């Protein structure tokens, strides 16, 4: 049985709801039973679309399930669709943008539809103190961030679960009937105190895997770019897909953007060490000033011995999200190791990058408010929203 991680076993935890500790990504491939995104596959993508993405080149997307099958099908002229999502527990942070930016690249390069699920029900069920009105309202806020990234409105279908449940529910029922409690419990670590909504929820997250096939009336398998922490949901979906007459979803997993304090994953529940898309320049400056670095105790020592970019949150932010130019990333790392740049100057460069990005993003986000109807698909309207 493939497993999840518990801190006492491995020194880190990765589940769809909890990520803690220093993640051993190779161990996750082994334990989750996924495959390495090897150079042959990367070369194949580059040959097919005439380009690559820095997140592929740098191994930020590093693992997959059945990507080769999707590429085979595409070469034969068969369709596929992208599916990804977000649990709206708060405002979007820049770590969330990673798979979305990548999904946009995939949409542009492969000319495919994207189905984007906003799981207001999930965040309501798994956080005992949350209210459905709040998770719904965050779903709308998160949708503005998705739209602001420039997705094609004709090919992008964003849905909030409680607004689209008529379409999702029959598919979720088919999945729910085939999943048994012992498997769900083993994969997610549920116990007798888990609410029954949470136990069923994975069926709702599985439903969009089969939605393009239903909507288009022909087989349209999905490829899911997502954080490796979301793999357990789809492992269960894959186990039952063929038994209900659908193709298994394929996945492309990214590593998780690290937090500014140098430990664990960037998380909305740690606002001081996480940069949100709604942050003002002064918020960004303050958070970057406080970030963990690989610098020395004094400027003199750093000039003499150099810093360590490999453990530095500032350099990680650059590497994971804010600098697509490999030469620039490598050049700063080199200057850091030689003591030719100090942390103050280095942080300033990153602040400028982030604030430039956020200022443009926030402008597009404001315009996105008026474009919500072009992107959001609904099949019902709930009373609590009126
Ligand atoms: Fe990190 Fe930059 Fe300081 Fe090096 S100079 S330790 S990369 S902040």
Coordinates of C-alpha atoms and ligand atoms in Angstrom, one line a residue:
X1 CA 0.0 0.0 0.0
X2 CA 1.4 3.4 -1.0
X3 CA 1.5 5.7 2.0
X4 CA 1.3 9.1 3.4
X5 CA 4.0 10.4 5.7
X6 CA 3.9 11.0 9.4
X7 CA 6.5 13.1 11.1
X8 CA 7.5 10.3 13.5
X9 CA 8.2 8.0 10.6
X10 CA 10.1 10.1 8.2
X11 CA 10.8 13.5 9.7
X12 CA 8.3 15.2 7.5
X13 CA 4.5 15.2 6.7
X14 CA 2.9 15.5 3.3
X15 CA -0.9 15.2 3.0
X16 CA -3.4 17.2 1.0
X17 CA -4.1 19.2 4.2
X18 CA -0.8 19.3 6.0
X19 CA 2.8 19.8 5.0
X20 CA 5.5 20.0 7.6
X21 CA 9.3 19.5 7.9
X22 CA 12.1 19.2 5.4
X23 CA 10.5 17.3 2.5
X24 CA 12.5 14.5 0.8
X25 CA 11.0 14.7 -2.7
X26 CA 12.7 11.6 -4.0
X27 CA 11.3 9.6 -1.1
X28 CA 7.8 10.9 -2.0
X29 CA 8.2 9.5 -5.5
X30 CA 9.1 6.2 -4.0
X31 CA 6.4 6.1 -1.4
X32 CA 3.6 7.6 -3.5
X33 CA 4.6 5.3 -6.4
X34 CA 4.9 8.2 -9.0
X35 CA 7.5 8.4 -11.7
X36 CA 10.5 10.7 -12.2
X37 CA 10.0 13.4 -14.8
X38 CA 13.1 12.4 -16.7
X39 CA 15.1 14.2 -19.3
X40 CA 13.6 12.1 -22.2
X41 CA 10.1 13.4 -21.3
X42 CA 11.4 17.0 -20.9
X43 CA 13.1 16.7 -24.3
X44 CA 9.9 15.3 -25.8
X45 CA 7.8 18.2 -24.5
X46 CA 10.4 20.7 -25.9
X47 CA 10.4 19.0 -29.3
X48 CA 6.6 19.0 -29.4
X49 CA 6.0 22.7 -28.5
X50 CA 9.3 24.2 -29.5
X51 CA 9.9 25.6 -26.1
X52 CA 10.4 24.7 -22.4
X53 CA 9.4 26.3 -19.1
X54 CA 11.8 27.2 -16.4
X55 CA 9.8 25.2 -13.9
X56 CA 10.4 22.1 -16.0
X57 CA 14.0 22.9 -16.7
X58 CA 14.8 23.4 -13.0
X59 CA 13.0 20.3 -11.8
X60 CA 10.3 22.3 -9.9
X61 CA 7.9 20.0 -11.8
X62 CA 9.7 16.8 -11.1
X63 CA 7.3 13.8 -10.9
X64 CA 4.3 12.5 -13.0
X65 CA 1.8 9.8 -13.5
X66 CA 1.1 8.8 -17.2
X67 CA 2.4 12.1 -18.8
X68 CA 3.9 9.9 -21.5
X69 CA 0.4 8.5 -22.3
X70 CA -1.0 12.1 -22.7
X71 CA 1.9 13.0 -25.0
X72 CA 1.4 9.9 -27.1
X73 CA -2.3 10.7 -27.4
X74 CA -1.5 14.3 -28.3
X75 CA 0.9 13.2 -31.0
X76 CA -1.9 11.1 -32.5
X77 CA -4.2 14.1 -32.6
X78 CA -6.3 13.0 -29.6
X79 CA -7.6 15.6 -27.1
X80 CA -6.7 16.1 -23.5
X81 CA -7.7 18.8 -21.0
X82 CA -5.9 20.4 -18.1
X83 CA -7.5 20.3 -14.6
X84 CA -6.2 22.0 -11.5
X85 CA -7.7 23.6 -8.5
X86 CA -7.4 25.5 -5.2
X87 CA -8.9 25.2 -1.8
X88 CA -10.1 28.7 -1.0
X89 CA -9.1 29.0 2.7
X90 CA -7.8 32.6 2.3
X91 CA -6.2 35.0 -0.2
X92 CA -3.9 33.5 -2.9
X93 CA -0.2 33.5 -2.1
X94 CA 2.5 33.5 -4.6
X95 CA 3.2 29.8 -4.0
X96 CA -0.3 29.0 -5.3
X97 CA 0.5 30.8 -8.5
X98 CA 3.3 28.3 -9.4
X99 CA 1.2 25.5 -10.9
X100 CA -1.3 28.1 -12.3
X101 CA 1.5 29.9 -14.2
X102 CA 2.6 26.6 -15.5
X103 CA -0.9 25.5 -16.4
X104 CA -1.3 28.7 -18.5
X105 CA 2.0 27.9 -20.3
X106 CA 0.6 24.4 -21.0
X107 CA -2.7 25.8 -22.2
X108 CA -0.9 28.2 -24.6
X109 CA 1.5 25.6 -25.9
X110 CA -0.8 22.6 -26.3
X111 CA -4.0 24.7 -27.1
X112 CA -6.2 22.9 -24.6
X113 CA -9.1 23.6 -22.3
X114 CA -8.5 24.1 -18.6
X115 CA -11.0 23.1 -15.9
X116 CA -10.3 25.0 -12.6
X117 CA -12.0 23.7 -9.5
X118 CA -12.4 26.0 -6.4
X119 CA -13.3 23.8 -3.5
X120 CA -15.2 26.0 -1.1
X121 CA -16.9 22.8 0.2
X122 CA -13.5 21.2 1.1
X123 CA -12.3 24.1 3.1
X124 CA -15.6 24.3 4.9
X125 CA -15.5 20.6 5.8
X126 CA -11.9 20.3 6.8
X127 CA -11.7 23.5 8.9
X128 CA -14.2 23.2 11.7
X129 CA -14.2 26.9 12.4
X130 CA -14.9 28.0 8.8
X131 CA -18.2 29.2 7.4
X132 CA -19.4 28.4 3.9
X133 CA -20.0 32.0 3.1
X134 CA -16.3 32.8 3.8
X135 CA -14.9 29.9 1.8
X136 CA -17.2 30.9 -1.1
X137 CA -16.1 34.5 -0.8
X138 CA -12.4 33.5 -0.9
X139 CA -13.2 31.3 -3.9
X140 CA -14.3 34.5 -5.8
X141 CA -11.2 36.3 -4.6
X142 CA -9.0 33.4 -5.8
X143 CA -10.8 33.4 -9.1
X144 CA -9.7 37.0 -9.8
X145 CA -6.1 35.8 -9.3
X146 CA -6.6 33.0 -11.8
X147 CA -8.1 35.4 -14.4
X148 CA -5.4 37.9 -13.8
X149 CA -2.8 35.4 -15.0
X150 CA -4.2 35.8 -18.5
X151 CA -5.9 32.5 -19.2
X152 CA -8.0 32.3 -22.4
X153 CA -11.6 32.8 -21.5
X154 CA -12.8 30.6 -24.3
X155 CA -10.8 27.7 -23.1
X156 CA -10.9 28.2 -19.3
X157 CA -13.8 27.0 -17.1
X158 CA -13.5 28.0 -13.5
X159 CA -16.1 26.5 -11.1
X160 CA -16.8 26.8 -7.4
X161 CA -18.0 23.4 -6.2
X162 CA -21.3 24.7 -4.5
X163 CA -22.1 26.6 -7.7
X164 CA -21.6 23.6 -10.0
X165 CA -22.7 20.7 -7.9
X166 CA -25.5 19.6 -10.3
X167 CA -22.8 18.8 -12.8
X168 CA -20.3 17.3 -10.4
X169 CA -22.7 15.3 -8.2
X170 CA -23.5 12.4 -10.6
X171 CA -19.8 11.9 -11.3
X172 CA -19.0 12.1 -7.6
X173 CA -21.6 9.5 -6.8
X174 CA -20.1 7.2 -9.4
X175 CA -16.7 7.6 -7.7
X176 CA -18.1 7.5 -4.2
X177 CA -19.8 4.1 -4.9
X178 CA -16.5 2.6 -5.8
X179 CA -14.3 4.0 -3.1
X180 CA -14.4 2.1 0.2
X181 CA -13.8 3.6 3.6
X182 CA -10.8 1.5 4.4
X183 CA -8.9 2.9 1.3
X184 CA -9.9 6.5 2.0
X185 CA -9.0 6.1 5.6
X186 CA -5.6 4.5 4.8
X187 CA -4.7 7.2 2.3
X188 CA -5.8 10.3 4.4
X189 CA -5.4 9.0 7.9
X190 CA -9.1 9.5 8.9
X191 CA -10.4 8.1 12.1
X192 CA -13.8 7.8 13.9
X193 CA -13.9 11.5 14.7
X194 CA -13.7 12.5 11.0
X195 CA -16.9 14.2 9.8
X196 CA -18.7 12.3 7.0
X197 CA -18.5 15.2 4.6
X198 CA -14.7 14.9 4.7
X199 CA -14.9 11.2 4.0
X200 CA -17.0 11.7 0.9
X201 CA -15.1 14.8 -0.2
X202 CA -12.4 13.0 -2.3
X203 CA -15.2 11.9 -4.6
X204 CA -16.1 15.6 -5.3
X205 CA -12.4 16.3 -6.1
X206 CA -12.3 13.3 -8.4
X207 CA -15.4 14.4 -10.4
X208 CA -13.7 17.0 -12.7
X209 CA -11.3 14.3 -13.9
X210 CA -14.2 12.9 -15.9
X211 CA -16.0 16.2 -16.6
X212 CA -14.4 17.0 -20.0
X213 CA -15.4 13.6 -21.2
X214 CA -19.0 14.1 -20.1
X215 CA -19.3 17.7 -21.4
X216 CA -17.7 16.9 -24.8
X217 CA -19.4 13.6 -25.3
X218 CA -16.1 12.0 -26.3
X219 CA -13.1 10.7 -24.3
X220 CA -11.0 13.7 -23.1
X221 CA -8.6 12.5 -20.4
X222 CA -7.2 15.1 -18.0
X223 CA -3.7 16.1 -17.1
X224 CA -3.5 17.6 -13.6
X225 CA -0.6 20.0 -12.8
X226 CA -0.6 20.2 -9.0
X227 CA 1.5 20.2 -5.9
X228 CA 2.8 16.7 -5.0
X229 CA 0.7 17.0 -1.7
X230 CA -2.5 16.6 -3.7
X231 CA -1.4 13.3 -5.2
X232 CA -3.3 11.1 -2.7
X233 CA -6.7 12.3 -3.9
X234 CA -5.9 11.3 -7.5
X235 CA -4.2 8.1 -6.5
X236 CA -7.7 6.9 -5.3
X237 CA -9.4 8.4 -8.4
X238 CA -6.9 6.5 -10.7
X239 CA -7.6 3.2 -8.8
X240 CA -11.3 3.3 -9.7
X241 CA -11.4 5.3 -13.0
X242 CA -11.5 2.4 -15.3
X243 CA -14.1 0.5 -13.2
X244 CA -16.6 3.4 -13.9
X245 CA -15.7 3.6 -17.6
X246 CA -13.2 6.5 -17.7
X247 CA -9.5 7.0 -18.4
X248 CA -7.2 7.4 -15.5
X249 CA -6.2 11.1 -14.9
X250 CA -2.6 11.9 -15.6
X251 CA -0.6 14.1 -13.2
X252 CA 2.4 16.4 -13.2
X253 CA 3.6 17.2 -9.7
X254 CA 5.5 20.3 -8.6
X255 CA 7.6 20.7 -5.5
X256 CA 6.1 23.1 -2.9
X257 CA 7.3 26.7 -2.7
X258 CA 9.2 27.1 0.5
X259 CA 8.2 29.6 3.2
X260 CA 10.2 32.8 3.9
X261 CA 11.4 31.4 7.2
X262 CA 13.3 28.6 5.5
X263 CA 11.1 25.8 6.9
X264 CA 8.3 23.9 5.3
X265 CA 5.9 25.1 2.6
X266 CA 4.6 28.6 2.0
X267 CA 1.3 28.6 3.8
X268 CA -1.7 31.0 4.1
X269 CA -1.9 30.2 7.8
X270 CA 1.6 31.7 8.3
X271 CA 1.0 35.3 6.9
X272 CA 4.3 36.7 8.2
X273 CA 6.3 34.3 6.1
X274 CA 4.1 34.2 3.0
X275 CA 3.6 36.8 0.3
X276 CA 0.0 37.2 -0.8
X277 CA -1.1 38.5 -4.2
X278 CA -2.9 41.3 -2.4
X279 CA 0.1 42.5 -0.4
X280 CA 1.2 46.1 -0.6
X281 CA 4.8 47.0 -1.3
X282 CA 5.4 47.8 2.4
X283 CA 4.1 44.3 3.4
X284 CA 6.5 42.7 0.9
X285 CA 9.4 44.8 2.1
X286 CA 8.8 43.9 5.7
X287 CA 8.4 40.2 5.0
X288 CA 11.5 40.1 2.8
X289 CA 13.5 42.0 5.5
X290 CA 12.6 39.3 8.0
X291 CA 13.3 36.3 5.8
X292 CA 15.7 33.6 6.6
X293 CA 18.9 33.8 4.5
X294 CA 22.1 31.9 4.1
X295 CA 24.1 35.0 5.1
X296 CA 26.9 35.3 7.7
X297 CA 26.7 37.0 11.0
X298 CA 28.5 40.2 9.9
X299 CA 29.0 41.9 6.6
X300 CA 32.8 41.6 7.0
X301 CA 32.5 37.8 7.5
X302 CA 30.2 37.5 4.5
X303 CA 32.6 39.4 2.3
X304 CA 35.4 37.1 3.4
X305 CA 33.7 33.7 3.5
X306 CA 30.6 34.2 1.2
X307 CA 27.1 33.2 2.0
X308 CA 25.1 29.9 1.3
X309 CA 22.4 30.4 -1.4
X310 CA 21.4 26.8 -1.2
X311 CA 19.7 27.3 2.2
X312 CA 18.5 30.8 1.5
X313 CA 14.8 31.7 1.3
X314 CA 15.5 34.8 -0.8
X315 CA 17.3 32.7 -3.4
X316 CA 14.5 30.1 -3.2
X317 CA 11.9 32.7 -4.0
X318 CA 13.9 33.8 -7.0
X319 CA 14.5 30.2 -8.2
X320 CA 10.9 28.9 -7.7
X321 CA 8.9 31.9 -9.0
X322 CA 10.4 35.3 -9.5
X323 CA 13.3 34.9 -11.9
X324 CA 12.8 32.9 -15.0
X325 CA 16.3 33.7 -16.4
X326 CA 18.7 30.9 -15.3
X327 CA 21.8 33.1 -15.9
X328 CA 20.5 35.7 -13.4
X329 CA 19.8 33.1 -10.8
X330 CA 23.2 31.5 -11.2
X331 CA 25.0 34.8 -11.2
X332 CA 23.5 35.9 -7.9
X333 CA 24.3 32.5 -6.4
X334 CA 27.9 32.8 -7.6
X335 CA 28.3 36.3 -6.3
X336 CA 26.8 35.2 -2.9
X337 CA 29.2 32.3 -2.5
X338 CA 32.1 34.6 -3.3
X339 CA 31.0 37.3 -0.9
X340 CA 30.5 39.8 -3.8
X341 CA 26.9 40.6 -2.8
X342 CA 25.5 41.1 0.7
X343 CA 22.0 40.1 1.9
X344 CA 20.7 43.7 2.0
X345 CA 21.4 44.3 -1.7
X346 CA 20.2 40.9 -2.6
X347 CA 16.9 41.3 -0.7
X348 CA 16.4 44.7 -2.4
X349 CA 16.7 43.1 -5.8
X350 CA 14.1 40.5 -4.9
X351 CA 11.7 43.1 -3.4
X352 CA 11.9 45.1 -6.6
X353 CA 11.1 42.0 -8.6
X354 CA 8.1 41.0 -6.4
X355 CA 6.7 44.5 -6.2
X356 CA 6.9 44.9 -9.9
X357 CA 5.1 41.6 -10.4
X358 CA 2.4 42.4 -7.8
X359 CA 1.7 45.9 -9.0
X360 CA 1.0 44.5 -12.5
X361 CA -0.9 41.5 -11.1
X362 CA -3.1 43.7 -8.9
X363 CA -4.0 45.9 -11.8
X364 CA -5.1 42.9 -13.8
X365 CA -6.8 41.5 -10.7
X366 CA -8.9 44.6 -10.5
X367 CA -10.0 44.3 -14.1
X368 CA -10.7 40.6 -13.5
X369 CA -13.5 41.5 -11.2
X370 CA -15.5 42.6 -14.3
X371 CA -14.5 39.4 -16.2
X372 CA -15.7 36.9 -13.6
X373 CA -18.8 36.0 -15.6
X374 CA -16.7 35.2 -18.7
X375 CA -14.8 32.5 -16.7
X376 CA -17.1 31.2 -13.9
X377 CA -19.4 28.4 -14.9
X378 CA -22.4 27.7 -12.7
X379 CA -25.4 25.4 -12.7
X380 CA -27.1 26.6 -9.6
X381 CA -27.3 29.6 -7.3
X382 CA -27.2 29.2 -3.5
X383 CA -29.5 31.3 -1.3
X384 CA -26.8 32.0 1.3
X385 CA -25.0 34.1 -1.3
X386 CA -27.8 36.6 -2.0
Ligands
LIG1 FE1 20.8 34.7 0.3 FE2 21.4 36.7 -1.2 FE3 22.3 36.7 1.3 FE4 23.3 35.0 -0.5 S1 23.4 37.3 -0.5 S2 22.6 34.5 1.5 S3 21.5 34.6 -1.8 S4 20.1 36.8 0.6

